[in-house]
Tab-separated table of C-alpha atoms and ligand atoms in Angstrom:
chain	number	residue	atom	x	y	z
A	666	MET	CA	60.729	16.147	2.870
A	667	LYS	CA	60.643	19.961	3.042
A	668	GLN	CA	58.233	21.660	5.469
A	669	THR	CA	55.330	23.402	3.736
A	670	LEU	CA	54.722	27.141	4.054
A	671	VAL	CA	51.373	28.439	2.779
A	672	PHE	CA	51.222	32.192	2.137
A	673	LEU	CA	47.740	33.765	1.863
A	674	HIS	CA	47.556	37.078	0.032
A	675	GLY	CA	45.626	40.232	0.916
A	676	TYR	CA	42.884	42.210	-0.801
A	677	PRO	CA	42.840	43.190	-3.675
A	678	LEU	CA	46.220	41.571	-4.384
A	679	ASN	CA	47.318	38.099	-5.462
A	680	HIS	CA	50.028	35.475	-4.943
A	681	THR	CA	52.723	37.678	-6.515
A	682	MET	CA	52.776	39.827	-3.361
A	683	TRP	CA	54.770	36.932	-1.880
A	684	ASN	CA	57.444	36.818	-4.626
A	685	PRO	CA	60.172	38.209	-2.300
A	686	GLN	CA	59.431	35.486	0.271
A	687	ARG	CA	59.163	32.737	-2.366
A	688	GLU	CA	62.591	33.682	-3.740
A	689	ALA	CA	64.196	33.723	-0.297
A	690	LEU	CA	62.634	30.549	1.072
A	691	GLN	CA	61.912	28.114	-1.728
A	692	SER	CA	65.275	26.346	-1.602
A	693	LYS	CA	64.614	25.333	2.020
A	694	TYR	CA	60.815	25.052	2.156
A	695	ASN	CA	57.926	23.874	0.035
A	696	VAL	CA	56.370	27.296	-0.663
A	697	ILE	CA	52.693	27.442	-1.677
A	698	THR	CA	51.052	30.748	-2.631
A	699	PRO	CA	47.415	30.152	-3.603
A	700	ASP	CA	45.122	32.790	-5.101
A	701	PHE	CA	41.670	33.400	-3.652
A	702	ALA	CA	38.767	33.064	-6.097
A	703	GLY	CA	38.725	35.998	-8.499
A	704	PHE	CA	42.389	36.953	-7.941
A	705	GLY	CA	45.580	35.933	-9.748
A	706	ASN	CA	45.148	32.563	-11.432
A	707	THR	CA	41.903	31.469	-9.753
A	708	PRO	CA	38.528	32.068	-11.449
A	709	ALA	CA	35.915	34.127	-9.595
A	710	ARG	CA	32.959	32.560	-7.735
A	711	GLU	CA	30.099	34.240	-5.905
A	712	ASN	CA	28.819	34.125	-2.317
A	713	LEU	CA	32.017	33.193	-0.533
A	714	SER	CA	32.975	33.597	3.111
A	715	MET	CA	36.283	33.436	4.955
A	716	GLU	CA	35.342	29.846	5.710
A	717	SER	CA	34.785	28.978	2.061
A	718	TYR	CA	38.167	30.464	1.090
A	719	ALA	CA	39.598	28.282	3.905
A	720	ASP	CA	37.755	25.241	2.520
A	721	ASP	CA	39.304	25.928	-0.912
A	722	LEU	CA	42.735	25.818	0.717
A	723	ALA	CA	41.930	22.599	2.596
A	724	ALA	CA	40.859	20.978	-0.696
A	725	GLN	CA	44.080	22.112	-2.387
A	726	LEU	CA	46.184	20.679	0.466
A	727	ASP	CA	44.284	17.382	0.334
A	728	GLU	CA	44.885	17.171	-3.423
A	729	GLN	CA	48.602	17.598	-2.836
A	730	GLY	CA	48.650	15.167	0.103
A	731	LEU	CA	49.882	17.857	2.532
A	732	GLU	CA	48.835	17.198	6.123
A	733	LYS	CA	50.773	19.812	8.145
A	734	ILE	CA	51.573	23.370	7.162
A	735	THR	CA	52.821	26.671	8.497
A	736	LEU	CA	50.180	29.250	7.656
A	737	ILE	CA	51.164	32.822	6.831
A	738	GLY	CA	48.288	35.230	6.269
A	739	PHE	CA	48.499	38.865	5.243
A	740	SER	CA	45.511	41.094	6.088
A	741	MET	CA	42.509	39.418	4.370
A	742	GLY	CA	44.778	36.346	4.176
A	743	GLY	CA	44.971	36.601	7.980
A	744	TYR	CA	41.154	36.577	8.212
A	745	VAL	CA	41.179	33.393	6.118
A	746	ALA	CA	44.012	31.971	8.257
A	747	PHE	CA	41.834	32.391	11.376
A	748	ALA	CA	38.915	30.640	9.625
A	749	PHE	CA	41.236	27.833	8.510
A	750	LEU	CA	42.758	27.406	11.960
A	751	ARG	CA	39.339	27.275	13.603
A	752	LYS	CA	38.074	24.609	11.204
A	753	TYR	CA	41.254	22.610	10.532
A	754	PRO	CA	43.458	23.103	13.638
A	755	GLU	CA	45.179	19.746	13.197
A	756	LYS	CA	46.696	20.888	9.882
A	757	VAL	CA	48.570	23.944	11.208
A	758	GLN	CA	51.833	23.707	13.133
A	759	ALA	CA	52.854	27.379	13.222
A	760	LEU	CA	51.139	30.662	12.379
A	761	VAL	CA	52.357	33.989	11.016
A	762	LEU	CA	49.940	36.922	11.043
A	763	VAL	CA	51.043	39.804	8.842
A	764	ASP	CA	49.413	43.248	9.074
A	765	THR	CA	46.027	41.822	9.925
A	766	GLN	CA	43.466	41.971	12.729
A	767	ALA	CA	41.208	39.711	14.765
A	768	LYS	CA	38.390	42.221	15.218
A	769	THR	CA	35.594	42.330	12.703
A	770	ASP	CA	34.456	45.526	10.949
A	771	THR	CA	32.843	48.439	12.707
A	772	LEU	CA	29.388	49.311	11.381
A	773	GLU	CA	30.934	52.213	9.505
A	774	SER	CA	33.643	50.178	7.771
A	775	ARG	CA	31.083	47.483	6.915
A	776	GLU	CA	28.847	50.076	5.256
A	777	ASN	CA	31.855	51.475	3.451
A	778	ARG	CA	32.702	48.041	2.032
A	779	LEU	CA	29.147	47.606	0.770
A	780	LYS	CA	29.350	51.016	-0.930
A	781	GLN	CA	32.551	49.862	-2.603
A	782	VAL	CA	30.726	46.800	-3.969
A	783	THR	CA	28.396	49.181	-5.812
A	784	ILE	CA	31.334	51.298	-7.016
A	785	VAL	CA	33.042	48.206	-8.498
A	786	GLN	CA	29.778	47.136	-10.157
A	787	GLU	CA	29.474	50.534	-11.799
A	788	ARG	CA	33.092	51.506	-12.496
A	789	GLY	CA	35.299	48.419	-12.196
A	790	VAL	CA	38.468	47.952	-10.144
A	791	ALA	CA	40.229	51.299	-10.913
A	792	PRO	CA	38.570	53.365	-8.119
A	793	ILE	CA	39.470	50.652	-5.593
A	794	ARG	CA	43.051	50.742	-6.844
A	795	ASP	CA	43.190	54.507	-6.238
A	796	THR	CA	41.956	54.212	-2.633
A	797	MET	CA	44.172	51.251	-1.796
A	798	LEU	CA	47.385	52.667	-3.292
A	799	ASP	CA	46.999	55.672	-1.054
A	800	LYS	CA	46.791	53.542	2.117
A	801	LEU	CA	49.014	50.511	1.507
A	802	PHE	CA	52.480	52.068	1.888
A	803	SER	CA	54.563	54.062	4.343
A	804	ASN	CA	55.620	57.566	3.344
A	805	HIS	CA	59.145	56.165	3.153
A	806	THR	CA	58.091	53.698	0.442
A	807	LYS	CA	56.083	56.314	-1.461
A	808	GLN	CA	59.054	58.704	-1.491
A	809	HIS	CA	61.959	56.314	-2.025
A	810	HIS	CA	60.476	53.301	-3.814
A	811	PRO	CA	57.985	54.390	-6.492
A	812	GLU	CA	58.810	51.140	-8.331
A	813	ILE	CA	57.134	49.168	-5.494
A	814	VAL	CA	54.013	51.306	-5.806
A	815	ARG	CA	53.983	50.689	-9.585
A	816	ILE	CA	54.246	46.904	-9.229
A	817	VAL	CA	51.378	46.854	-6.745
A	818	ASP	CA	49.302	49.154	-8.959
A	819	GLU	CA	49.639	46.614	-11.795
A	820	MET	CA	48.932	43.744	-9.399
A	821	ILE	CA	45.642	45.296	-8.247
A	822	MET	CA	44.508	45.947	-11.822
A	823	THR	CA	44.674	42.211	-12.611
A	824	ALA	CA	41.947	41.499	-10.010
A	825	THR	CA	38.538	40.692	-11.491
A	826	PRO	CA	35.602	42.953	-10.515
A	827	GLU	CA	33.691	39.794	-9.468
A	828	GLY	CA	36.545	38.662	-7.212
A	829	VAL	CA	36.800	42.098	-5.625
A	830	GLN	CA	33.038	42.309	-4.972
A	831	THR	CA	32.933	38.824	-3.458
A	832	ALA	CA	35.932	39.546	-1.219
A	833	LEU	CA	34.397	42.838	-0.040
A	834	GLN	CA	31.166	41.050	0.899
A	835	ALA	CA	33.059	38.214	2.596
A	836	MET	CA	35.166	40.674	4.624
A	837	ALA	CA	32.069	42.675	5.602
A	838	ASN	CA	30.414	39.481	6.888
A	839	ARG	CA	33.420	37.947	8.612
A	840	PRO	CA	33.125	36.889	12.252
A	841	ASP	CA	35.009	38.541	15.077
A	842	MET	CA	37.949	36.351	16.102
A	843	VAL	CA	39.089	38.094	19.303
A	844	GLU	CA	37.535	35.407	21.558
A	845	PHE	CA	39.220	32.713	19.463
A	846	LEU	CA	42.762	34.047	20.036
A	847	PRO	CA	43.514	32.414	23.456
A	848	SER	CA	42.758	28.987	21.988
A	849	ILE	CA	45.607	29.303	19.452
A	850	ARG	CA	48.293	27.106	21.022
A	851	ILE	CA	50.900	26.952	18.279
A	852	PRO	CA	54.030	29.119	17.842
A	853	THR	CA	52.851	32.417	16.367
A	854	LEU	CA	54.611	35.463	14.953
A	855	VAL	CA	52.726	38.721	14.467
A	856	PHE	CA	54.194	41.241	12.018
A	857	VAL	CA	53.174	44.857	11.662
A	858	GLY	CA	54.595	47.705	9.594
A	859	GLU	CA	55.173	50.595	12.006
A	860	ASP	CA	53.230	52.962	9.697
A	861	ASP	CA	50.366	50.589	8.871
A	862	VAL	CA	47.162	52.676	8.742
A	863	ILE	CA	44.838	49.828	7.649
A	864	THR	CA	45.579	47.345	10.461
A	865	PRO	CA	47.721	49.418	12.847
A	866	LEU	CA	50.047	48.522	15.713
A	867	ASP	CA	47.192	48.320	18.273
A	868	ALA	CA	45.512	45.551	16.274
A	869	ALA	CA	48.792	43.615	16.139
A	870	LYS	CA	49.412	44.113	19.877
A	871	LEU	CA	45.961	42.794	20.700
A	872	MET	CA	46.633	39.569	18.767
A	873	ALA	CA	50.133	39.145	20.237
A	874	ASP	CA	48.792	39.744	23.782
A	875	ARG	CA	45.942	37.255	23.539
A	876	ILE	CA	47.616	34.412	21.652
A	877	PRO	CA	49.546	32.582	24.389
A	878	ASN	CA	52.694	31.730	22.428
A	879	ALA	CA	52.941	34.805	20.179
A	880	HIS	CA	55.692	37.318	19.490
A	881	LEU	CA	55.249	40.744	17.946
A	882	HIS	CA	57.679	42.012	15.329
A	883	THR	CA	57.440	45.609	14.102
A	884	ILE	CA	58.931	46.499	10.711
A	885	PRO	CA	60.393	50.029	10.507
A	886	ASN	CA	59.706	52.233	7.456
A	887	ALA	CA	56.859	49.962	6.347
A	888	GLY	CA	53.142	50.570	6.020
A	889	HIS	CA	50.496	47.862	5.535
A	890	LEU	CA	52.409	45.897	2.883
A	891	SER	CA	55.393	45.279	5.158
A	892	ASN	CA	56.626	42.059	3.484
A	893	PHE	CA	56.892	43.829	0.115
A	894	GLU	CA	58.147	47.214	1.338
A	895	GLN	CA	60.932	45.986	3.644
A	896	THR	CA	61.770	42.610	2.214
A	897	GLN	CA	65.069	42.020	3.995
A	898	ALA	CA	63.903	42.935	7.490
A	899	PHE	CA	60.760	40.877	6.979
A	900	ASN	CA	62.508	37.807	5.560
A	901	SER	CA	65.164	37.688	8.207
A	902	ALA	CA	62.597	37.849	11.066
A	903	LEU	CA	60.486	35.221	9.306
A	904	GLU	CA	63.449	32.886	8.787
A	905	ASN	CA	64.481	33.200	12.446
A	906	PHE	CA	60.962	32.351	13.532
A	907	LEU	CA	60.716	29.346	11.202
A	908	THR	CA	64.060	28.000	12.401
A	909	THR	CA	62.938	28.005	16.026
A	910	ALA	CA	59.268	27.101	15.507
A	911	LEU	CA	59.566	24.144	13.122
B	440	MLT	C1	43.796	43.689	2.897
B	440	MLT	O1	44.888	44.250	2.816
B	440	MLT	O2	43.666	42.468	2.714
B	440	MLT	C2	42.577	44.515	3.212
B	440	MLT	O3	42.900	45.863	3.221
B	440	MLT	C3	41.992	44.119	4.524
B	440	MLT	C4	40.779	44.895	4.889
B	440	MLT	O4	40.330	45.746	4.109
B	440	MLT	O5	40.239	44.659	5.979
């Protein structure tokens, strides 16, 4: 039976952000790309936390009879991956953290998220799209790959306002995971786009330093959305890791 890879998307995106990895890996692996509530194909629900998104994943795995997975979490998907690993450690055999962080929000970024909740209530998802599109990509991608920016623009606009508000609240309330890092004892790969301004290199280094069996891989010419901006470099590092870790 094929090994299962579960890819968790970021905010305010959906499972299609993993299309380049699905295409490259699905002949060898059982690739699962769930959507968090309110994104992609999953209906919105209120009052969620990183732990409840993790519980949704655990229920989905149980339904499919999947006991062991490799967990790959991008940004908010990384926050959920930490929650999942803390609650269901026996289910995870390898971990890939992509442009994410273990630290929780500063007071300022927490307040900013709560302001954004009000903005979405009043004006919908479009203002969030504008802010995110500005920060997600490297200058290289913005200049040379406008088609990538367009695809992600459309992806963000499919998010429901309810899903976006719930995710903002859940991220604002998420626990700090820095103290949890040394207890992660499985093979771990940490990716970061070299021009990531949302979860920069320092955040990736901190995770790679504190997780005992972790390696750091920097992706040149990529911003936050490294898997989508530099597909080949990302996929080849991921495949190498999977071959040795599994
Ligand atoms: C994401 O890409 O999932 C979000 O930007 C993460 C965050 O805002 O902390």
